Short mmCIF file of C-alpha atoms and ligand atoms in Angstrom, two decimals:
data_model
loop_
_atom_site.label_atom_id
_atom_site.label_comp_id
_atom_site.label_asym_id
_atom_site.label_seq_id
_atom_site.Cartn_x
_atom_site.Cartn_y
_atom_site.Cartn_z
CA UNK G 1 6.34 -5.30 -29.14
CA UNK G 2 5.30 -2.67 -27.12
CA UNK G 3 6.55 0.94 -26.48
CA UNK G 4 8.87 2.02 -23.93
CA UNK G 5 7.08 4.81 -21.89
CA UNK G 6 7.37 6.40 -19.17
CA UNK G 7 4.17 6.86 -16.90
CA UNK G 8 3.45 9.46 -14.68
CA UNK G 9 0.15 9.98 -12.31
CA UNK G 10 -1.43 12.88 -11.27
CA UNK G 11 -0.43 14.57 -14.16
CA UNK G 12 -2.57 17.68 -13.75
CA UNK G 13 -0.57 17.79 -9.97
CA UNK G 14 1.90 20.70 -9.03
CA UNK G 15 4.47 18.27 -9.78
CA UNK G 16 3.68 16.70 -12.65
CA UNK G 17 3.06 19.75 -14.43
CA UNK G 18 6.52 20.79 -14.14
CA UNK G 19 7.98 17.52 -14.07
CA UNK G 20 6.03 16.50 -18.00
CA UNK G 21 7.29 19.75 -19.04
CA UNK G 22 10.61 18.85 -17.97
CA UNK G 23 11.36 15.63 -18.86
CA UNK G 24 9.82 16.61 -22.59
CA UNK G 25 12.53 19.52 -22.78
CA UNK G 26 15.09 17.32 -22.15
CA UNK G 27 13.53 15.44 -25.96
CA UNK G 28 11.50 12.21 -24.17
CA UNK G 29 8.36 12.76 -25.25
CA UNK G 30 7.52 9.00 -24.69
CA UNK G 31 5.21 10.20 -21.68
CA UNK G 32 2.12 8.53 -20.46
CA UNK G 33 0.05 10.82 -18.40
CA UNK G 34 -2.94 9.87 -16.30
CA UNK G 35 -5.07 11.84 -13.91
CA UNK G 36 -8.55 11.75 -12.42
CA UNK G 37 -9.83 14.69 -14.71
CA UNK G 38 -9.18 15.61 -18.34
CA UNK G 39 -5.39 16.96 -18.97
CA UNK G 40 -4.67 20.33 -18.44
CA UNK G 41 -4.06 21.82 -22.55
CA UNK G 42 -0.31 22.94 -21.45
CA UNK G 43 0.29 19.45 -21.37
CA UNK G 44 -0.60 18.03 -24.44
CA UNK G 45 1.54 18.22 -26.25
CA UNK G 46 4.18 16.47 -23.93
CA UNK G 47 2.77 13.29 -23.35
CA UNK G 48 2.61 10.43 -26.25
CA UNK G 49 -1.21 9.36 -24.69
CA UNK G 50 -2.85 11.31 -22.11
CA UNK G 51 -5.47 8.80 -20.10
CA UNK G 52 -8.14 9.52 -17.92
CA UNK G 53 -8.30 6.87 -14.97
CA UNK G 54 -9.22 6.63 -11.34
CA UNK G 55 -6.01 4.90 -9.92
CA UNK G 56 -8.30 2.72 -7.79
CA UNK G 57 -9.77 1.47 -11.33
CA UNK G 58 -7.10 -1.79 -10.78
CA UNK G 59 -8.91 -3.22 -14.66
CA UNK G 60 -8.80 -0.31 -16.54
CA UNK G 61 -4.82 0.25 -14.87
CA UNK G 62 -4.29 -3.58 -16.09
CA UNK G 63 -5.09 -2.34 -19.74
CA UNK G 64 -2.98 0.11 -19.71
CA UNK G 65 -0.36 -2.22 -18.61
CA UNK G 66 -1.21 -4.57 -21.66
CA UNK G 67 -0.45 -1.70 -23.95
CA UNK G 68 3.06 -0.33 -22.42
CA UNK G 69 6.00 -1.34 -21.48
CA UNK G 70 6.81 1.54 -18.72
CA UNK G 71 10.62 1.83 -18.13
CA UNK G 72 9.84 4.36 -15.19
CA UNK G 73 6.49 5.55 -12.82
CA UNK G 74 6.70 8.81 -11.44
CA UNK G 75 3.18 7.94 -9.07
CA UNK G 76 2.25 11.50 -8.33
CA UNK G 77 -1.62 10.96 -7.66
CA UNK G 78 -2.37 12.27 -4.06
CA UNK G 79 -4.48 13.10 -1.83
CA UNK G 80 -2.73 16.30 0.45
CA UNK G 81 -2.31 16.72 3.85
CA UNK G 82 -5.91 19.00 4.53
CA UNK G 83 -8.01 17.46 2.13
CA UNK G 84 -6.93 14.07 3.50
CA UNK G 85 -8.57 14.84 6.92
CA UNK G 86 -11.39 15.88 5.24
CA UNK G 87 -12.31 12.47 4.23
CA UNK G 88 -9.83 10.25 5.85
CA UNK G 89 -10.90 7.01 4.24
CA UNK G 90 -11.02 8.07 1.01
CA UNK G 91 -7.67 9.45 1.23
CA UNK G 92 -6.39 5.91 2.53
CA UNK G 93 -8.03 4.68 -0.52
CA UNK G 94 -6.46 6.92 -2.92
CA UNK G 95 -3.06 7.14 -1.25
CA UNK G 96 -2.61 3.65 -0.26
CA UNK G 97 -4.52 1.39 -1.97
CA UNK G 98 -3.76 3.41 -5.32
CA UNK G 99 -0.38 3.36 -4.54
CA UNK G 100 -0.65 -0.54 -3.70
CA UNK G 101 -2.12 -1.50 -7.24
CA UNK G 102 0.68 0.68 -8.86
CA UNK G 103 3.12 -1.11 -7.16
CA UNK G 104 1.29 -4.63 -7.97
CA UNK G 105 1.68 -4.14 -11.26
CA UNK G 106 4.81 -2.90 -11.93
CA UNK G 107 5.84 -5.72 -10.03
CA UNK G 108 4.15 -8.32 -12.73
CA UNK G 109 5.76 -6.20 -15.71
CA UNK G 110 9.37 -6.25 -14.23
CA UNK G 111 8.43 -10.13 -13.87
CA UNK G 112 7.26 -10.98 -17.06
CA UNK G 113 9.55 -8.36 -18.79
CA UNK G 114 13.19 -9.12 -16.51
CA UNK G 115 13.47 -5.56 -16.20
CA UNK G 116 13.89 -3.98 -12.91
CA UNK G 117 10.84 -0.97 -13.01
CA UNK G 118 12.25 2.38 -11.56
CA UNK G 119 9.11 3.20 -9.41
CA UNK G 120 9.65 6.58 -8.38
CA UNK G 121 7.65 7.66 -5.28
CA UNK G 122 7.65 11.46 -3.93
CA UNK G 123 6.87 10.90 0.02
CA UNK G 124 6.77 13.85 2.28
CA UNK G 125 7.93 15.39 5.67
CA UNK G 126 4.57 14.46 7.07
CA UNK G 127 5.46 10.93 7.55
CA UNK G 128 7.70 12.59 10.48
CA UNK G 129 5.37 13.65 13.76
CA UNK G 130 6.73 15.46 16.50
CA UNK G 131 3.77 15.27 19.18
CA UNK G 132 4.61 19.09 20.75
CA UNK G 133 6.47 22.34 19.29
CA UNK G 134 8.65 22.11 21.87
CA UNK G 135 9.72 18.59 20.34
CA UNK G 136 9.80 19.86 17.22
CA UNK G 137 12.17 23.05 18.06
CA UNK G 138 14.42 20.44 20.10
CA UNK G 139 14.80 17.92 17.41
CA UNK G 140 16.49 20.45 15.03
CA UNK G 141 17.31 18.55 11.51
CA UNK G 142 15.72 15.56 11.27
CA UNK G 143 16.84 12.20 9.97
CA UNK G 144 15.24 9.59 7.22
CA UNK G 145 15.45 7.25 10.32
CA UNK G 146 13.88 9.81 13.44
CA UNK G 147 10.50 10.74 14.12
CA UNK G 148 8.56 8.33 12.11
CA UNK G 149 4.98 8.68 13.98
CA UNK G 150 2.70 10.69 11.68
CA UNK G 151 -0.09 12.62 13.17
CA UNK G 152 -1.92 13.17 9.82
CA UNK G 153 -3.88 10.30 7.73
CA UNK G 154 -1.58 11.89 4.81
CA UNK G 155 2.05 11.24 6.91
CA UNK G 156 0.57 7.77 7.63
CA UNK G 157 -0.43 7.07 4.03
CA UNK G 158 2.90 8.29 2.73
CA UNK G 159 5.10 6.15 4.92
CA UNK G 160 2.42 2.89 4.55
CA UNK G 161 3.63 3.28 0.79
CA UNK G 162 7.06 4.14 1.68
CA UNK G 163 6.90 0.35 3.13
CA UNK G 164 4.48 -0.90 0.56
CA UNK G 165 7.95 0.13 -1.67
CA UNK G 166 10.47 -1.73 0.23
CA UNK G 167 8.44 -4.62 0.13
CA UNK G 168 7.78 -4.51 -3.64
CA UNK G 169 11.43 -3.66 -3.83
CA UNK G 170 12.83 -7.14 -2.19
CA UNK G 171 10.28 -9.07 -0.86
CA UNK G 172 8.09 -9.47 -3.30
CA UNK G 173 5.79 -12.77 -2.91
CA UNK G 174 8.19 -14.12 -0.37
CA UNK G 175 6.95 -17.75 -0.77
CA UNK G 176 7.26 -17.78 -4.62
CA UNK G 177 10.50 -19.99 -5.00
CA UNK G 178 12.39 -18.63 -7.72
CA UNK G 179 10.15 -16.11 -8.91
CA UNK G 180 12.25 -12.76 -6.75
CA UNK G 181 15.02 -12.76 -9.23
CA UNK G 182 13.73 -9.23 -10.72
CA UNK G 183 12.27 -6.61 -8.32
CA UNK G 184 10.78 -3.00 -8.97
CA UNK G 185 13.65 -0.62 -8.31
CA UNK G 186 11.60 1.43 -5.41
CA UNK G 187 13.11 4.78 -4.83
CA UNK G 188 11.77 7.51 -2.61
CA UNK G 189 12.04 11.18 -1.84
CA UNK G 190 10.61 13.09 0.54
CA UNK G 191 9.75 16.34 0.22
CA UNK G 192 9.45 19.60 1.91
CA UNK G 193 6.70 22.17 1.58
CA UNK G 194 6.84 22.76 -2.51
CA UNK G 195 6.45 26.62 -4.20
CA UNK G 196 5.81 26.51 -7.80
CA UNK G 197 5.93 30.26 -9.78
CA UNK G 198 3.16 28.28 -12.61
CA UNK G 199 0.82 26.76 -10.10
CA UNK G 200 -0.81 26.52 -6.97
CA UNK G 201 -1.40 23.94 -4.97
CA UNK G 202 -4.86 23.16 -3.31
CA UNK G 203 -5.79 20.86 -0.05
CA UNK G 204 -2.33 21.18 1.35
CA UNK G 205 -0.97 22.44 4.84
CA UNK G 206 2.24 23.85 3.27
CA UNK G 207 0.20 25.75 0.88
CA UNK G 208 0.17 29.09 2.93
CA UNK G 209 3.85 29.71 1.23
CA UNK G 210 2.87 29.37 -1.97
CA UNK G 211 -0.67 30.92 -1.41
CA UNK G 212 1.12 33.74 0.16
CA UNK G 213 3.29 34.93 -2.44
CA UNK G 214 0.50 34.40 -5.39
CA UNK G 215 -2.08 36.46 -3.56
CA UNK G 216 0.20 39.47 -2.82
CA UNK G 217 1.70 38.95 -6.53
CA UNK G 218 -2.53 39.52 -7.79
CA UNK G 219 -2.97 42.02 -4.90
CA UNK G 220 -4.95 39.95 -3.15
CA UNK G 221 -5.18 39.99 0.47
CA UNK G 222 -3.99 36.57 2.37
CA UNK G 223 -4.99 35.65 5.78
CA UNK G 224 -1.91 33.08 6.67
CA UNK G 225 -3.18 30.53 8.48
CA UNK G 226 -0.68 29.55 10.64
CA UNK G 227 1.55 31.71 13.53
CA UNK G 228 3.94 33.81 12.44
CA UNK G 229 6.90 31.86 13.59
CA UNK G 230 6.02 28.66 12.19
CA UNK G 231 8.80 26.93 10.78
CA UNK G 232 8.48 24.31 7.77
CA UNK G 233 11.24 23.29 5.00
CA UNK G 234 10.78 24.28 1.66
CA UNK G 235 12.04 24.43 -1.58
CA UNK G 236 11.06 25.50 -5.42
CA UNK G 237 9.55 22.92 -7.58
CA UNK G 238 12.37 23.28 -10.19
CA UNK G 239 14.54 21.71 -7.63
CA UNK G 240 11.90 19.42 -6.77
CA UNK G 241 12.01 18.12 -10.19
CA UNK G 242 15.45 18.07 -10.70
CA UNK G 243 15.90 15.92 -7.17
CA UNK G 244 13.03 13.64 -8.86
CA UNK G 245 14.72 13.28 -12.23
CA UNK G 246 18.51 12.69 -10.37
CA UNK G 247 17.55 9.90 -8.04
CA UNK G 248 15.76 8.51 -10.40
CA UNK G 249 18.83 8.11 -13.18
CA UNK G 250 21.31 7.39 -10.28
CA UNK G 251 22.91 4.40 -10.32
CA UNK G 252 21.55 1.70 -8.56
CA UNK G 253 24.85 0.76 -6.44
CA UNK G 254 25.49 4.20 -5.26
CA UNK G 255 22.17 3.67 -3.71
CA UNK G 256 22.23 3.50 0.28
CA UNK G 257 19.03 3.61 1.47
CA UNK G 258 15.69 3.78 -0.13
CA UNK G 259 14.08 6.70 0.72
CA UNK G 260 15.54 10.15 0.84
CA UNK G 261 15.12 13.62 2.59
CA UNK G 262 16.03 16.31 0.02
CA UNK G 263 15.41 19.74 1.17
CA UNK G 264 16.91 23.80 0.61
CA UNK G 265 15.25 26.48 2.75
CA UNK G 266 13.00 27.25 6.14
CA UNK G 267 11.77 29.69 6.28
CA UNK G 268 8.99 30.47 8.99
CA UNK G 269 5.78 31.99 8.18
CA UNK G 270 6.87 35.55 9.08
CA UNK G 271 10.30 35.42 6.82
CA UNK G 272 8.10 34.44 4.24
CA UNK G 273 5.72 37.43 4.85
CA UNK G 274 8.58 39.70 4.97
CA UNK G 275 10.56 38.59 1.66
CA UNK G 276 7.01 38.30 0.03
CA UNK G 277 6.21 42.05 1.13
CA UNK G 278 9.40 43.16 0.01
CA UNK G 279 8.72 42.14 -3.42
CA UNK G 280 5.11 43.66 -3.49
CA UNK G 281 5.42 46.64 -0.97
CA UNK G 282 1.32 46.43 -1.91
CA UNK G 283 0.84 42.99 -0.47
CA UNK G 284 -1.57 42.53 2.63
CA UNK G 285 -0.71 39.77 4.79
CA UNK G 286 -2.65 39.08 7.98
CA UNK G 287 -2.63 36.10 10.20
CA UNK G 288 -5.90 34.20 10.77
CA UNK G 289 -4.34 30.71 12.38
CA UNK G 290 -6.56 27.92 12.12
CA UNK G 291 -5.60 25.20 15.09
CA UNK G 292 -6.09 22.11 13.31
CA UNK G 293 -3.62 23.33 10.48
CA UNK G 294 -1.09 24.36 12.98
CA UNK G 295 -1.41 21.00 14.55
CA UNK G 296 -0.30 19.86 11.63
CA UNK G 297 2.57 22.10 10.77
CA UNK G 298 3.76 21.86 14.76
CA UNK G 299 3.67 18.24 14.08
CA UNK G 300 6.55 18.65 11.32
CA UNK G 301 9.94 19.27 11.28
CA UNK G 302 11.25 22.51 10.82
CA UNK G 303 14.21 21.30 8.93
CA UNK G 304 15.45 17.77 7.69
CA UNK G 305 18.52 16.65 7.09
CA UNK G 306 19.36 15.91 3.43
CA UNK G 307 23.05 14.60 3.73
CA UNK G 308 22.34 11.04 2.12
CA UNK G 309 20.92 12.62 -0.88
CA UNK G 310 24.00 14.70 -1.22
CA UNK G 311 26.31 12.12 -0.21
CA UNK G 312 24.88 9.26 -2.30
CA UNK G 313 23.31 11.07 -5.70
CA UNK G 314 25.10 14.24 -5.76
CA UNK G 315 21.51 15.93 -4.41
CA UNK G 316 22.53 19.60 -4.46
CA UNK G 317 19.72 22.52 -4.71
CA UNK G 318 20.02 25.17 -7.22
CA UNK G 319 18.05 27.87 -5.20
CA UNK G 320 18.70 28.49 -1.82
CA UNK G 321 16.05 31.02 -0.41
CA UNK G 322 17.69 33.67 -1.56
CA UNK G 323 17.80 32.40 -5.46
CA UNK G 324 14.47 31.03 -5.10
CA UNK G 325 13.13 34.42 -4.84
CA UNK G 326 15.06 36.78 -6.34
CA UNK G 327 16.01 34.31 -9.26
CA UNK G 328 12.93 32.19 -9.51
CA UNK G 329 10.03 32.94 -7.82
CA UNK G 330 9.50 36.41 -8.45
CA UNK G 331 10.17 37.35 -12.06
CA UNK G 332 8.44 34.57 -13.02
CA UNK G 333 5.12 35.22 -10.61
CA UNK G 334 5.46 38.89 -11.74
CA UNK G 335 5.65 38.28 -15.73
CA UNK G 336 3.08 35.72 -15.54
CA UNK G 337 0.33 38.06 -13.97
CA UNK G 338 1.62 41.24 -15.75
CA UNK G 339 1.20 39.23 -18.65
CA UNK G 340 -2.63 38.07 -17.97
CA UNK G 341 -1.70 34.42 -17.60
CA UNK G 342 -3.78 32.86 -14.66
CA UNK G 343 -1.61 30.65 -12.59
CA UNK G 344 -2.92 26.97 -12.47
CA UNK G 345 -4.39 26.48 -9.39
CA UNK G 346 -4.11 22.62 -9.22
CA UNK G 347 -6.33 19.92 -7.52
CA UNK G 348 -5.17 16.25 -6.81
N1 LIG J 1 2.91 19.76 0.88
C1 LIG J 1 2.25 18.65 1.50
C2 LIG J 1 1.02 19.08 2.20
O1 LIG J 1 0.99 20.19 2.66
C3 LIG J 1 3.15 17.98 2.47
O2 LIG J 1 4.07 17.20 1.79
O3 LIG J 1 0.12 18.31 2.33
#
């Protein structure tokens, strides 16, 4: 018989770090964690097996399937928005072809198991691509169903597997008579920039929030790298998680749609600066914009519209930008550096 788990990739991620220490607070310690490089030592002791795997290794991913029986897969691994045009192919690889062989064999357990595999996919606002700021500023909150023409190789990964989800989710092997009674249970969120008090992220374009606020918290200098009105959604990873953990235990029936927008704040670039300056009157912020980042950022929306979340789940944030800050973000930046703790600074 084998053990009910839960898997996550891209454990060592911003997200998954908070979202392994969550789910083991709530008393599920049942976690199987995999990333590219060993497991960060914060997490051990969450996670029932820690494995270290390529997610393009499809027979060493097979194994693991032998051993577990995984009731839900929170597929994490990524490849962010920067680094992705870095090394566009290799990001295809990693974000769709990963995500493909995921999907693949979820689809064979919930087959051979009759159990409908919550596969739990965090997409982003960079599958939406507004091709001037002027169209962006015009097209105020934006819809699941508007927009959809990525500019990045990240947007167009993350709504490739977005589709690569509804397929798995109810068209599985089409010609297979018989054989679609049980389909993975494909649910989708996508997110907003993310700002974690614990970590860091690293080849992102949202990053110059988070990078912002953890440089002036070490008093560090930042050179923000996009203009000062710039205009992104955001919202703190403990919201992140929670909207994660929600959909993923709503029921199936109150389910409209697939895919979700779930957002709280936006901020631009110089609000950020402000409220970040505010809470270290030492902080030096500059602005150094590099135009292929800004490309990006122009390219996505400046706010989304998260009403299906909150009509269909009960998707309500806990921090508004306000809370985020004064509540969240920085006690918890300011302890953890007064305190000598390095924040995590993450790769994917
Ligand atoms: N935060 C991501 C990035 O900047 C977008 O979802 O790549």
């Amino acid at each position: 018989m084998k053990q009910d788990c839960i898997l996550i990739t891209g454990a060592n991620g911003e997200i998954g770090h908070s979202l392994i220490t969550k789910i083991y607070e709530q008393g599920n310690g049942n976690i199987v964690a995999l990333d590219l490089s060993p497991l960060d030592s914060c997490l051990a002791e969450c996670c029932c097996e820690f494995i270290q795997c390529n997610i393009l290794d499809e027979a060493h991913l097979v194994e693991i399937f032998q051993d577990y029986h995984f009731t839900s897969i929170f597929h994490l691994a990524s490849i962010l928005s920067t680094r992705a045009e870095m090394n566009p192919l290799q990001a295809q690889k990693v974000n769709v072809q990963g995500t493909a062989i995921l999907l693949e064999l979820a689809a064979q357990q919930t087959l051979q198991m009759q159990y409908e595999t919550k596969f739990i996919y965090p997409s982003s606002i960079a599958v939406y691509g507004f091709p001037t700021p002027e169209a962006k500023q015009q097209a105020g909150k934006v819809r699941e169903d508007q927009a959809l023409s990525p500019v990045t190789m990240y947007g167009i990964n993350k709504l490739a597997c977005e589709n690569l989800g509804a397929y798995y989710g109810a068209h599985y092997r089409l010609l297979n008579e018989g054989k679609q009674a049980h389909h993975i249970d494909f649910r989708a969120i996508r997110f907003p920039g993310l700002i974690s008090a614990i970590t860091v992220p690293t080849g992102g374009t949202s990053d110059y929030g988070p990078e912002m606020l953890h440089h002036a918290a070490q008093g560090l200098p930042y050179n923000c790298f996009v203009r000062p009105d710039t205009r992104l959604p955001f919202m703190v990873m403990p919201d992140a998680v929670k909207s994660l953990l929600t959909l993923e235990s709503a029921p199936r029936e109150s389910l409209s749609q697939l895919i979700y927008n779930v957002t709280s704040f936006n901020p631009s670039a110089e609000q950020l600066a402000e409220i970040t300056i505010n809470a270290f009157p030492s902080a030096n912020i500059h602005y150094s914009i590099h135009p292929a980042r800004q490309i990006i950022v122009d390219s996505w929306p400046g706010d989304i519209d998260d009403s299906a979340a909150r009509r269909d789940w009960g998707w309500t944030p806990d921090f508004d930008l306000e809370q985020a800050f004064q509540q969240y973000l920085i006690p918890q930046i300011h302890n953890r550096y007064h305190q000598g703790v390095t924040t995590v600074k993450v790769q994917e």
